[in-house]
mmCIF file of C-alpha atoms in Angstrom:
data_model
loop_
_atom_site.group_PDB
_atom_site.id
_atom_site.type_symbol
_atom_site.label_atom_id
_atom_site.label_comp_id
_atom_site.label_asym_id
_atom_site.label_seq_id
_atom_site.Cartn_x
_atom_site.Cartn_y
_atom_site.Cartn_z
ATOM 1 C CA UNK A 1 207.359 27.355 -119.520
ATOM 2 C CA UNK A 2 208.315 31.247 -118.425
ATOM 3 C CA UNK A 3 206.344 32.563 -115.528
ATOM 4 C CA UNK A 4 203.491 35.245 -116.463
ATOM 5 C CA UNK A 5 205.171 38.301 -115.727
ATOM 6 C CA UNK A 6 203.285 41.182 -114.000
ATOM 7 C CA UNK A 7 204.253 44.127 -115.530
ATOM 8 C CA UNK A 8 204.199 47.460 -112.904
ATOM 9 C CA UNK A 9 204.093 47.874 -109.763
ATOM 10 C CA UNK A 10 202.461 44.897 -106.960
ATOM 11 C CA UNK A 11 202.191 44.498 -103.412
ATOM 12 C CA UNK A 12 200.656 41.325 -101.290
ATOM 13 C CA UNK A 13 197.926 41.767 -99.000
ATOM 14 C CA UNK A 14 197.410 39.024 -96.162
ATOM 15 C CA UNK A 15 195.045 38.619 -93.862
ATOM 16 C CA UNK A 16 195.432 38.544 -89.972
ATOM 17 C CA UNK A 17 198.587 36.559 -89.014
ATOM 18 C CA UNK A 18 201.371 35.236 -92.140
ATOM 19 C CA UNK A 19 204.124 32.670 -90.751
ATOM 20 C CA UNK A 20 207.015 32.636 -92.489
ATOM 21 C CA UNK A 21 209.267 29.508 -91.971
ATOM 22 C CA UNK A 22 212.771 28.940 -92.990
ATOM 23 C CA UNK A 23 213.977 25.532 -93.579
ATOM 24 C CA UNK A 24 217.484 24.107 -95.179
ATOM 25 C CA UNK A 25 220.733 22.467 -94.911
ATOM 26 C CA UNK A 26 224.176 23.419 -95.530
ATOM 27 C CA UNK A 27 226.279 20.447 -97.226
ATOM 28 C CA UNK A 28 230.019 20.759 -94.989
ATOM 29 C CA UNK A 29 231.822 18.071 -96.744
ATOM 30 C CA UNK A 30 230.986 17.331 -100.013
ATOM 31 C CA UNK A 31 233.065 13.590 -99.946
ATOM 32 C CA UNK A 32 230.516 12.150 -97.574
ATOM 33 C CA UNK A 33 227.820 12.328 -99.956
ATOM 34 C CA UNK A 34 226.058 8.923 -98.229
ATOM 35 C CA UNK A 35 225.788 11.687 -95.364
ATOM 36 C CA UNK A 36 223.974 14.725 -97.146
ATOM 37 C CA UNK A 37 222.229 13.113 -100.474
ATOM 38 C CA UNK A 38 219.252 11.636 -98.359
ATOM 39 C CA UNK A 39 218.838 15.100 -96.242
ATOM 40 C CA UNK A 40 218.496 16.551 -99.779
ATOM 41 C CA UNK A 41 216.453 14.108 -101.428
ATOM 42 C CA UNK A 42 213.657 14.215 -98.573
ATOM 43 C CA UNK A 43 212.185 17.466 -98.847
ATOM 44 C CA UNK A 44 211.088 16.833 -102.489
ATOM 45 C CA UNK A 45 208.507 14.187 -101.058
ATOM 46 C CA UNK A 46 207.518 16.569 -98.269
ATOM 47 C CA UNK A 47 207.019 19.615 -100.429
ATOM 48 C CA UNK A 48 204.916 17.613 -103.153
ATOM 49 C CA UNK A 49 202.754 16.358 -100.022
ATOM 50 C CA UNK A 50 202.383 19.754 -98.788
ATOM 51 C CA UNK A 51 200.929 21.160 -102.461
ATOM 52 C CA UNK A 52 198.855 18.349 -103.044
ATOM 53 C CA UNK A 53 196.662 18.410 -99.670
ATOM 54 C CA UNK A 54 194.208 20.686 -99.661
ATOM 55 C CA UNK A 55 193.341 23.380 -96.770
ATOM 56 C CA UNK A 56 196.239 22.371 -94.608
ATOM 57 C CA UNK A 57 197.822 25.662 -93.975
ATOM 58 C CA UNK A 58 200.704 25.749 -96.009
ATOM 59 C CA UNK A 59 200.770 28.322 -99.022
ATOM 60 C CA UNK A 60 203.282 28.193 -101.162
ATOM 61 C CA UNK A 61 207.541 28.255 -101.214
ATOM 62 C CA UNK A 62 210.502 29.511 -102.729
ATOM 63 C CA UNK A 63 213.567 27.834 -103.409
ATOM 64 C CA UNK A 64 217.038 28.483 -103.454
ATOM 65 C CA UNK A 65 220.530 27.379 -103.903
ATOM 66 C CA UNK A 66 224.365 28.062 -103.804
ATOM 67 C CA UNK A 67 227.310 25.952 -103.613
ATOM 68 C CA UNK A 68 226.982 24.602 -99.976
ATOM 69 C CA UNK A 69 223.720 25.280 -98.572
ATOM 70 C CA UNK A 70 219.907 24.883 -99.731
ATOM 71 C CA UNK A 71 217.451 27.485 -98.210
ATOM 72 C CA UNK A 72 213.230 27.329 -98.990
ATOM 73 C CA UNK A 73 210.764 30.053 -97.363
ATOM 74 C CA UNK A 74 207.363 28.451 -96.946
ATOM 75 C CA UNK A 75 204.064 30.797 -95.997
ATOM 76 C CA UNK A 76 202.009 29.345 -93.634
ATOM 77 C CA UNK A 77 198.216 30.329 -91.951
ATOM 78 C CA UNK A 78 199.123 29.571 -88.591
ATOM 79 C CA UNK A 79 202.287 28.486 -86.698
ATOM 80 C CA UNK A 80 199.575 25.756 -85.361
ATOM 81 C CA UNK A 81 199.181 24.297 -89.146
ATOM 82 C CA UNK A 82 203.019 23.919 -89.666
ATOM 83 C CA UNK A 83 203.521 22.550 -86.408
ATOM 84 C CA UNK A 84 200.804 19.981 -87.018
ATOM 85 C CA UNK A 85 203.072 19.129 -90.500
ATOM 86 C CA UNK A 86 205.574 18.746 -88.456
ATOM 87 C CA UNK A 87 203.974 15.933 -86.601
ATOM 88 C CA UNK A 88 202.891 14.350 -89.820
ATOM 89 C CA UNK A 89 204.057 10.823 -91.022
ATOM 90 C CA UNK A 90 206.031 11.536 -93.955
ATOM 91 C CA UNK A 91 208.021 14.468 -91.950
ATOM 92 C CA UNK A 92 208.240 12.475 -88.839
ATOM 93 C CA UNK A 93 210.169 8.906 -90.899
ATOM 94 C CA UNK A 94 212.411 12.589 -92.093
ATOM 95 C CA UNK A 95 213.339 13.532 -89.111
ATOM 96 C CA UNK A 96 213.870 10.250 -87.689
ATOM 97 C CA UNK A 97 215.819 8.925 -90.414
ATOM 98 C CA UNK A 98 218.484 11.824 -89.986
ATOM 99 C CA UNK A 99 218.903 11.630 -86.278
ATOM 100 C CA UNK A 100 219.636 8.343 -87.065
ATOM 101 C CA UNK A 101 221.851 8.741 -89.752
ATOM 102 C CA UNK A 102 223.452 11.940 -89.249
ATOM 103 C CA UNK A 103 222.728 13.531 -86.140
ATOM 104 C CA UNK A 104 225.739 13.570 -85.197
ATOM 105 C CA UNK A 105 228.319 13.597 -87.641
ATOM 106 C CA UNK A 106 229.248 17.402 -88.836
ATOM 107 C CA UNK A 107 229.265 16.795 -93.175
ATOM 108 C CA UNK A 108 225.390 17.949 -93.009
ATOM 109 C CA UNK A 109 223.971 20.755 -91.255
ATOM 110 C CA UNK A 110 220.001 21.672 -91.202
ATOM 111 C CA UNK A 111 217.914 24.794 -89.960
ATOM 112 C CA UNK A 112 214.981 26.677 -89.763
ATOM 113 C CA UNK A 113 213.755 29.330 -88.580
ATOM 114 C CA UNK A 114 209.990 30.730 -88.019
ATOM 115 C CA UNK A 115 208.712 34.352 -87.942
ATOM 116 C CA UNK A 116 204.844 35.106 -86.796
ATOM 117 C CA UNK A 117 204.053 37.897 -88.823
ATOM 118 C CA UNK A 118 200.883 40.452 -87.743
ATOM 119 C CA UNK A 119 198.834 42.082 -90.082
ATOM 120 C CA UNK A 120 200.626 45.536 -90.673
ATOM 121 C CA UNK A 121 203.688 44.202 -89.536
ATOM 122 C CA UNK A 122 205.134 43.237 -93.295
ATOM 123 C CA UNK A 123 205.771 45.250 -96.352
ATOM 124 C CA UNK A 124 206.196 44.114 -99.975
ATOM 125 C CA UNK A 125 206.913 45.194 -103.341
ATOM 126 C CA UNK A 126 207.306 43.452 -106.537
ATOM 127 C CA UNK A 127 208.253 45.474 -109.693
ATOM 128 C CA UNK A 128 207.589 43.420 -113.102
ATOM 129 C CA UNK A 129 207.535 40.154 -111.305
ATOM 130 C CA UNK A 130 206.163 36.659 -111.921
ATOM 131 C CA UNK A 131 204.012 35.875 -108.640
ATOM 132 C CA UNK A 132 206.645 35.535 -105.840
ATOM 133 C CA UNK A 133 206.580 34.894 -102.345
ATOM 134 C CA UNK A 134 204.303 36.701 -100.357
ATOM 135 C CA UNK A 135 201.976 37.367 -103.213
ATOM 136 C CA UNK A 136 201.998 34.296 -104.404
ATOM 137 C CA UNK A 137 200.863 32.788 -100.992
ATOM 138 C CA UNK A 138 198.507 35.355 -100.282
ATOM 139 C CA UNK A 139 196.714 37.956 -102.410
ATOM 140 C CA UNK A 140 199.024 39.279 -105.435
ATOM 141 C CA UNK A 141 197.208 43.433 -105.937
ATOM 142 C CA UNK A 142 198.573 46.185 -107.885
ATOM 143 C CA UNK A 143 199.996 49.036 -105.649
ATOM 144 C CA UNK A 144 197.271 51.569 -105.046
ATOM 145 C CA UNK A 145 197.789 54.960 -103.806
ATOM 146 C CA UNK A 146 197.444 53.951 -100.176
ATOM 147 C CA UNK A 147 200.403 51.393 -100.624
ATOM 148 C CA UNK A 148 202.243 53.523 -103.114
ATOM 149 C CA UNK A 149 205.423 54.088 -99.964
ATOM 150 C CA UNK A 150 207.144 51.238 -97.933
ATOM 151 C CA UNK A 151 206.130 53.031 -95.242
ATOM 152 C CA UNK A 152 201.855 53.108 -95.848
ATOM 153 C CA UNK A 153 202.134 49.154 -96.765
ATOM 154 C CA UNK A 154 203.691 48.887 -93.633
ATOM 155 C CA UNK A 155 200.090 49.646 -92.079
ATOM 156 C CA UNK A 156 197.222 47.556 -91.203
ATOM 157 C CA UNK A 157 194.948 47.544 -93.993
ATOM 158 C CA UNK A 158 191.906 49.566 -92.078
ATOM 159 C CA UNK A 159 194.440 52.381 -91.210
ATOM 160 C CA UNK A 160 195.603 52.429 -94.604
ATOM 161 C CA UNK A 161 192.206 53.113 -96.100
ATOM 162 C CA UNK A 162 191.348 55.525 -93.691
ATOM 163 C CA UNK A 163 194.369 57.592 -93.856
ATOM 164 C CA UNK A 164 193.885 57.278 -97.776
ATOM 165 C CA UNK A 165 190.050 58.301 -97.502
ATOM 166 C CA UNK A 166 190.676 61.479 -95.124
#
């Protein structure tokens, strides 16, 4: 089934604090697949836990792929909700299981990285899009004329209105 497609013009609107956390790994040799098949196959469990609980933080994700190395965004509430994930059961056997297994051999790689986002301090647009990152984690609005430039989404929301009202 397609995506709905939002035709025009949209921008995301979040409230107080977005994190933004980067997760993957980059497949280095591709004949020691006993090596990178199990990092691969246990995020699917992890990311099908993290949609089915309710209220825990986590928003949404976006995939994607090229020939050696997987990368998937996830929006989170608070750095202290995808830390707590972190600590969870099913990614704590994860993360055990690969220091185990591969910790120290170089055919795998993994990463992430986290970015604390203020309010004001992000700027979106999304031109005849299916909901997509940001607005699909937070609040998916058409651009109004106080968001029409990168620059006025790139204020918090109170000085945006204001500045538009005046």
């Amino acid at each position: 089934m397609a995506a709905k497609v939002f035709p025009g013009r949209y921008t995301a609107e979040a409230d107080d604090e977005v994190v933004v956390f980067l997760i993957g790994m980059r497949v280095n040799k591709w004949w020691a697949v006993h090596k990178w098949l199990p990092v691969l196959l246990a995020m699917p469990p992890m990311v099908q836990e993290l949609y089915s609980q309710k209220d825990n933080g986590f928003f949404s994700a976006e995939n994607f792929f090229n020939l050696k190395t997987t990368l998937m965004i996830q929006y989170w509430r608070s750095e202290d909700e995808l830390y707590a994930y972190a600590k969870a059961p099913k990614h704590l056997k994860a993360w055990r299981n690969f220091n185990r297994k591969v910790k120290d051999n170089s055919a795998v790689g993994i990463y992430h990285e986290t970015y604390k986002v203020k309010d004001g301090e992000h700027e979106v647009i999304y031109g005849n899009m299916p909901l997509f990152g940001l607005a699909k984690a937070y609040q998916h609005v058409p651009v109004q004329p106080y968001t029409a430039s990168a620059n006025q989404r790139l204020r918090k929301k109170e000085e945006r209105r204001y500045v538009d009202s005046h």
